[in-house]
Amino acid sequence: MDISLIDAIINALRKHVVDVILHGSVIEKDDFDEEFSDIDILLIINDKCDIREVLRALSYLPLDRRIDLSVYWKSFVETEFLKGEPFFGATILYGKSALNSEFVKNLRQKGFQFSNYTIYRELVFFSLVIPRIIMDLKDGRIISAVNRSYHLAKYALATVLMLKSKNLIVRFRDIIRKALELGFNSYVSRLIKLRNNRKNIHNLHDALGYFNDCYDFFYACLSEYIDFSFKSANEFISKLIDASYVSGKLDYQSMKLIYMSDEKCREIILGKFKSVLRRIINGVQKQFKLKI
């Protein structure tokens, strides 16, 4: 990672930026793939700044396709971190802060509190990433499809481990360590194989097969908590072959795929939540008054 890009972001947004954090597999090393992994950057901006001005400034920077830059207001990052949001938890705790800001130091000092919201947000992630993989495959975006497929598998195992241990577990090394500790040895072998197999993806057919393998792992990990409607990705993809658009939806009972076909909006139930996850979702909804 060229550190000059971080400097360029800071210089372009000097009056707006609170901190810039490099995070994810690029700093984990043992989970980074030169071809398929994104370079993840979190930009935290002041609450009162004009987001249009920020996006305009960023548009002039040399951000290639591998840069996954997310931009959030300071107050939102703090609120979500304190609620137990896993993305912000991992990024704040384990990411590399370019400015070593008081804001980040204070959040680290407060510490991350695991909660039902942590699990809920992982379920939201699954409901969003699966349709994005499908659209990537339909549009021939192989690298994005493979990267997201691997994340689907990786965070499926992480979610199971978090449900059992009640701790934030998102880094690859922590997933492997906790899985071995809990006796999930075969899952560790499969996840490592999926991580390593990314380098064998050369075309769209390979990417589709890889997604099916990652979905199979996702299915295996979460079948204890979700009654899945399809045992393979190929089963539901065959129903979406003519879809012009696919998105995801999470409700109290299930995870769904919403798609457009023949100018009509249709839906497929991907899986129904078992009692443990239903209680978690209902509890989160009541606690934070969310509309799901």
Short mmCIF file of C-alpha atoms in Angstrom, two decimals:
data_model
loop_
_atom_site.label_atom_id
_atom_site.label_comp_id
_atom_site.label_asym_id
_atom_site.label_seq_id
_atom_site.Cartn_x
_atom_site.Cartn_y
_atom_site.Cartn_z
CA MET A 1 0.00 0.00 0.00
CA ASP A 2 1.40 3.34 -1.10
CA ILE A 3 1.27 5.53 2.01
CA SER A 4 1.29 8.60 -0.25
CA LEU A 5 -2.37 7.89 -1.03
CA ILE A 6 -3.24 8.25 2.66
CA ASP A 7 -1.32 11.53 2.69
CA ALA A 8 -3.18 12.66 -0.42
CA ILE A 9 -6.55 11.98 1.23
CA ILE A 10 -5.52 13.91 4.33
CA ASN A 11 -4.18 16.84 2.31
CA ALA A 12 -7.28 17.00 0.10
CA LEU A 13 -9.63 17.01 3.09
CA ARG A 14 -7.55 18.67 5.76
CA LYS A 15 -10.37 20.79 7.19
CA HIS A 16 -12.85 17.88 7.15
CA VAL A 17 -10.89 14.82 8.19
CA VAL A 18 -10.97 13.40 11.71
CA ASP A 19 -8.89 10.32 10.90
CA VAL A 20 -7.99 7.92 8.12
CA ILE A 21 -7.71 4.26 9.06
CA LEU A 22 -6.15 1.47 7.01
CA HIS A 23 -7.85 -1.79 7.95
CA GLY A 24 -8.79 -5.29 6.88
CA SER A 25 -6.68 -7.96 5.23
CA VAL A 26 -4.05 -5.52 3.93
CA ILE A 27 -2.75 -5.15 7.49
CA GLU A 28 -3.47 -8.75 8.54
CA LYS A 29 -0.99 -10.02 5.92
CA ASP A 30 -1.93 -13.69 6.43
CA ASP A 31 -5.30 -13.07 4.78
CA PHE A 32 -4.23 -10.75 1.94
CA ASP A 33 -4.18 -11.77 -1.71
CA GLU A 34 -2.38 -9.45 -4.15
CA GLU A 35 -4.91 -10.04 -6.93
CA PHE A 36 -8.24 -10.37 -5.15
CA SER A 37 -8.08 -8.53 -1.81
CA ASP A 38 -9.27 -4.95 -1.51
CA ILE A 39 -7.27 -2.23 0.19
CA ASP A 40 -9.70 -1.02 2.83
CA ILE A 41 -9.62 2.57 4.05
CA LEU A 42 -12.03 4.22 6.48
CA LEU A 43 -12.29 8.00 6.25
CA ILE A 44 -13.89 9.63 9.30
CA ILE A 45 -15.09 13.19 8.70
CA ASN A 46 -16.44 15.98 10.90
CA ASP A 47 -20.19 16.00 11.36
CA LYS A 48 -20.77 19.50 9.97
CA CYS A 49 -18.84 19.14 6.73
CA ASP A 50 -20.61 19.00 3.37
CA ILE A 51 -20.48 15.42 2.08
CA ARG A 52 -20.74 16.68 -1.50
CA GLU A 53 -17.56 18.69 -1.02
CA VAL A 54 -15.83 15.63 0.42
CA LEU A 55 -16.86 13.39 -2.46
CA ARG A 56 -15.84 16.04 -4.98
CA ALA A 57 -12.37 16.28 -3.43
CA LEU A 58 -12.02 12.49 -3.42
CA SER A 59 -12.99 12.30 -7.09
CA TYR A 60 -9.72 13.99 -8.02
CA LEU A 61 -7.58 11.40 -6.22
CA PRO A 62 -6.04 8.35 -7.97
CA LEU A 63 -8.26 5.73 -6.34
CA ASP A 64 -8.05 2.53 -8.40
CA ARG A 65 -10.52 -0.34 -8.33
CA ARG A 66 -8.70 -2.08 -5.48
CA ILE A 67 -9.22 0.81 -3.07
CA ASP A 68 -12.35 0.28 -0.97
CA LEU A 69 -12.80 3.70 0.60
CA SER A 70 -15.71 4.17 3.00
CA VAL A 71 -16.66 7.60 4.36
CA TYR A 72 -18.60 8.15 7.59
CA TRP A 73 -19.36 11.04 9.88
CA LYS A 74 -17.66 11.06 13.26
CA SER A 75 -20.87 10.84 15.31
CA PHE A 76 -22.12 7.86 13.29
CA VAL A 77 -18.86 5.95 13.79
CA GLU A 78 -18.99 6.59 17.52
CA THR A 79 -22.65 5.60 17.85
CA GLU A 80 -22.24 2.38 15.89
CA PHE A 81 -19.02 1.43 17.69
CA LEU A 82 -20.66 1.83 21.08
CA LYS A 83 -23.71 -0.18 19.95
CA GLY A 84 -21.43 -3.07 19.04
CA GLU A 85 -21.24 -2.80 15.23
CA PRO A 86 -18.55 -5.33 14.16
CA PHE A 87 -17.16 -3.40 11.17
CA PHE A 88 -16.45 -0.30 13.22
CA GLY A 89 -15.35 -2.40 16.17
CA ALA A 90 -12.70 -4.20 14.13
CA THR A 91 -11.62 -1.08 12.23
CA ILE A 92 -11.19 1.09 15.32
CA LEU A 93 -9.53 -1.60 17.44
CA TYR A 94 -7.25 -3.23 14.88
CA GLY A 95 -6.85 -0.69 12.08
CA LYS A 96 -3.84 1.58 11.56
CA SER A 97 -4.75 5.17 12.35
CA ALA A 98 -2.90 7.64 10.14
CA LEU A 99 -3.47 10.59 12.47
CA ASN A 100 -3.63 8.81 15.82
CA SER A 101 -6.56 11.09 16.59
CA GLU A 102 -7.99 11.68 20.04
CA PHE A 103 -11.30 10.44 18.68
CA VAL A 104 -9.92 7.00 17.84
CA LYS A 105 -7.84 6.83 21.02
CA ASN A 106 -10.92 7.61 23.12
CA LEU A 107 -12.99 4.91 21.45
CA ARG A 108 -10.23 2.38 21.95
CA GLN A 109 -10.05 3.36 25.59
CA LYS A 110 -13.80 2.87 26.01
CA GLY A 111 -13.48 -0.56 24.44
CA PHE A 112 -15.79 -2.59 22.25
CA GLN A 113 -18.85 -4.16 23.87
CA PHE A 114 -20.13 -7.27 22.13
CA SER A 115 -23.93 -7.27 21.87
CA ASN A 116 -26.83 -8.77 19.96
CA TYR A 117 -26.40 -5.84 17.60
CA THR A 118 -23.04 -7.35 16.60
CA ILE A 119 -24.76 -10.50 15.34
CA TYR A 120 -27.63 -8.56 13.79
CA ARG A 121 -25.20 -6.50 11.71
CA GLU A 122 -23.48 -9.67 10.48
CA LEU A 123 -26.87 -10.95 9.30
CA VAL A 124 -27.45 -7.65 7.51
CA PHE A 125 -24.05 -8.08 5.85
CA PHE A 126 -25.03 -11.53 4.54
CA SER A 127 -28.33 -10.22 3.18
CA LEU A 128 -26.43 -7.52 1.26
CA VAL A 129 -23.34 -9.37 0.07
CA ILE A 130 -25.08 -12.37 -1.53
CA PRO A 131 -27.07 -10.29 -4.05
CA ARG A 132 -23.98 -8.18 -4.73
CA ILE A 133 -22.05 -11.34 -5.61
CA ILE A 134 -24.83 -12.36 -7.97
CA MET A 135 -24.80 -8.97 -9.68
CA ASP A 136 -20.99 -9.11 -9.90
CA LEU A 137 -21.22 -12.46 -11.65
CA LYS A 138 -23.96 -11.26 -14.00
CA ASP A 139 -21.84 -8.22 -14.91
CA GLY A 140 -18.58 -10.17 -15.23
CA ARG A 141 -16.82 -8.50 -12.29
CA ILE A 142 -14.74 -11.53 -11.37
CA ILE A 143 -12.39 -10.01 -8.80
CA SER A 144 -15.23 -8.37 -6.87
CA ALA A 145 -17.32 -11.57 -6.98
CA VAL A 146 -14.44 -13.70 -5.67
CA ASN A 147 -13.50 -11.23 -2.95
CA ARG A 148 -17.07 -10.99 -1.71
CA SER A 149 -17.58 -14.76 -1.93
CA TYR A 150 -14.58 -15.31 0.33
CA HIS A 151 -15.91 -12.73 2.80
CA LEU A 152 -19.24 -14.58 2.84
CA ALA A 153 -17.44 -17.75 3.92
CA LYS A 154 -15.04 -16.08 6.33
CA TYR A 155 -17.69 -14.13 8.21
CA ALA A 156 -20.08 -17.07 8.29
CA LEU A 157 -17.59 -18.94 10.47
CA ALA A 158 -16.84 -15.75 12.42
CA THR A 159 -20.56 -15.31 13.17
CA VAL A 160 -20.91 -18.84 14.51
CA LEU A 161 -17.87 -18.33 16.72
CA MET A 162 -19.23 -15.02 17.98
CA LEU A 163 -22.59 -16.60 18.77
CA LYS A 164 -20.85 -19.25 20.84
CA SER A 165 -18.18 -17.13 22.55
CA LYS A 166 -19.96 -13.73 22.84
CA ASN A 167 -16.82 -11.90 21.72
CA LEU A 168 -15.84 -9.88 18.66
CA ILE A 169 -14.08 -12.26 16.25
CA VAL A 170 -13.45 -10.92 12.75
CA ARG A 171 -9.72 -11.09 12.03
CA PHE A 172 -8.54 -14.17 10.18
CA ARG A 173 -6.03 -15.14 12.86
CA ASP A 174 -8.69 -14.82 15.58
CA ILE A 175 -11.19 -16.86 13.56
CA ILE A 176 -8.65 -19.66 13.14
CA ARG A 177 -7.56 -19.57 16.78
CA LYS A 178 -11.10 -19.62 18.21
CA ALA A 179 -12.33 -22.23 15.73
CA LEU A 180 -9.52 -24.60 16.72
CA GLU A 181 -10.16 -23.86 20.38
CA LEU A 182 -13.84 -24.83 19.96
CA GLY A 183 -13.07 -27.94 17.92
CA PHE A 184 -14.06 -26.62 14.49
CA ASN A 185 -10.96 -28.16 12.91
CA SER A 186 -12.60 -29.23 9.65
CA TYR A 187 -14.04 -25.73 9.18
CA VAL A 188 -10.57 -24.27 9.62
CA SER A 189 -9.21 -26.53 6.89
CA ARG A 190 -12.03 -25.62 4.54
CA LEU A 191 -11.68 -21.87 5.14
CA ILE A 192 -7.92 -21.95 4.56
CA LYS A 193 -8.52 -23.91 1.35
CA LEU A 194 -11.05 -21.30 0.19
CA ARG A 195 -8.60 -18.51 1.00
CA ASN A 196 -5.83 -20.21 -0.97
CA ASN A 197 -8.05 -21.20 -3.91
CA ARG A 198 -8.62 -17.57 -4.89
CA LYS A 199 -5.43 -17.69 -6.93
CA ASN A 200 -6.96 -20.45 -9.09
CA ILE A 201 -9.80 -18.26 -10.38
CA HIS A 202 -9.17 -17.30 -14.02
CA ASN A 203 -12.57 -16.78 -15.62
CA LEU A 204 -16.28 -16.31 -14.93
CA HIS A 205 -16.93 -20.07 -14.82
CA ASP A 206 -14.27 -20.44 -12.11
CA ALA A 207 -15.75 -17.49 -10.19
CA LEU A 208 -19.21 -19.06 -10.28
CA GLY A 209 -17.82 -22.34 -8.98
CA TYR A 210 -15.95 -20.49 -6.26
CA PHE A 211 -19.12 -18.71 -5.15
CA ASN A 212 -20.88 -22.06 -4.97
CA ASP A 213 -18.04 -23.44 -2.78
CA CYS A 214 -18.17 -20.41 -0.49
CA TYR A 215 -21.97 -20.60 -0.24
CA ASP A 216 -21.64 -24.29 0.64
CA PHE A 217 -19.34 -23.32 3.51
CA PHE A 218 -21.73 -20.51 4.53
CA TYR A 219 -24.56 -23.06 4.52
CA ALA A 220 -22.56 -25.56 6.59
CA CYS A 221 -21.59 -22.95 9.18
CA LEU A 222 -25.01 -21.42 9.72
CA SER A 223 -27.40 -24.36 9.27
CA GLU A 224 -27.56 -24.62 13.06
CA TYR A 225 -29.20 -21.19 13.12
CA ILE A 226 -30.94 -20.87 9.73
CA ASP A 227 -33.28 -23.20 7.83
CA PHE A 228 -31.95 -22.64 4.33
CA SER A 229 -34.21 -23.02 1.31
CA PHE A 230 -31.35 -23.90 -1.03
CA LYS A 231 -28.39 -26.18 -0.43
CA SER A 232 -26.28 -24.64 -3.18
CA ALA A 233 -25.80 -21.25 -4.78
CA ASN A 234 -26.45 -22.82 -8.18
CA GLU A 235 -30.03 -23.66 -7.09
CA PHE A 236 -31.12 -20.08 -6.47
CA ILE A 237 -28.93 -18.56 -9.18
CA SER A 238 -30.82 -20.71 -11.71
CA LYS A 239 -34.00 -18.92 -10.61
CA LEU A 240 -32.35 -15.52 -11.16
CA ILE A 241 -30.90 -16.14 -14.61
CA ASP A 242 -33.25 -13.60 -16.23
CA ALA A 243 -33.27 -11.13 -13.34
CA SER A 244 -32.25 -7.59 -14.27
CA TYR A 245 -31.46 -6.67 -10.66
CA VAL A 246 -31.05 -8.52 -7.38
CA SER A 247 -31.02 -7.11 -3.85
CA GLY A 248 -31.40 -8.48 -0.34
CA LYS A 249 -33.81 -8.03 2.53
CA LEU A 250 -33.78 -9.02 6.18
CA ASP A 251 -36.98 -9.29 8.21
CA TYR A 252 -37.89 -10.78 11.57
CA GLN A 253 -38.22 -14.27 10.23
CA SER A 254 -35.98 -14.68 7.22
CA MET A 255 -33.34 -13.55 4.75
CA LYS A 256 -34.70 -12.88 1.25
CA LEU A 257 -33.50 -12.12 -2.24
CA ILE A 258 -35.57 -9.48 -4.05
CA TYR A 259 -35.24 -9.41 -7.82
CA MET A 260 -36.70 -7.83 -10.95
CA SER A 261 -37.86 -10.18 -13.69
CA ASP A 262 -40.30 -9.48 -16.54
CA GLU A 263 -40.67 -5.97 -15.08
CA LYS A 264 -42.08 -7.45 -11.88
CA CYS A 265 -40.59 -7.45 -8.41
CA ARG A 266 -40.30 -10.96 -7.00
CA GLU A 267 -38.70 -12.54 -3.96
CA ILE A 268 -37.05 -15.75 -2.86
CA ILE A 269 -36.69 -16.78 0.77
CA LEU A 270 -33.04 -17.73 1.13
CA GLY A 271 -33.43 -19.00 4.66
CA LYS A 272 -35.68 -18.79 7.72
CA PHE A 273 -34.12 -17.89 11.05
CA LYS A 274 -34.32 -20.38 13.88
CA SER A 275 -35.31 -19.32 17.39
CA VAL A 276 -31.86 -18.06 18.48
CA LEU A 277 -31.56 -15.56 15.64
CA ARG A 278 -35.24 -14.56 15.83
CA ARG A 279 -34.76 -13.62 19.47
CA ILE A 280 -31.65 -11.62 18.62
CA ILE A 281 -33.35 -9.71 15.80
CA ASN A 282 -36.46 -8.99 17.87
CA GLY A 283 -34.32 -7.84 20.79
CA VAL A 284 -32.28 -5.49 18.60
CA GLN A 285 -35.41 -4.10 16.97
CA LYS A 286 -36.97 -3.30 20.33
CA GLN A 287 -33.79 -1.93 21.87
CA PHE A 288 -32.92 0.42 19.00
CA LYS A 289 -36.46 0.85 17.58
CA LEU A 290 -35.33 -0.34 14.17
CA LYS A 291 -37.69 -0.83 11.26
CA ILE A 292 -36.75 -4.13 9.66
#
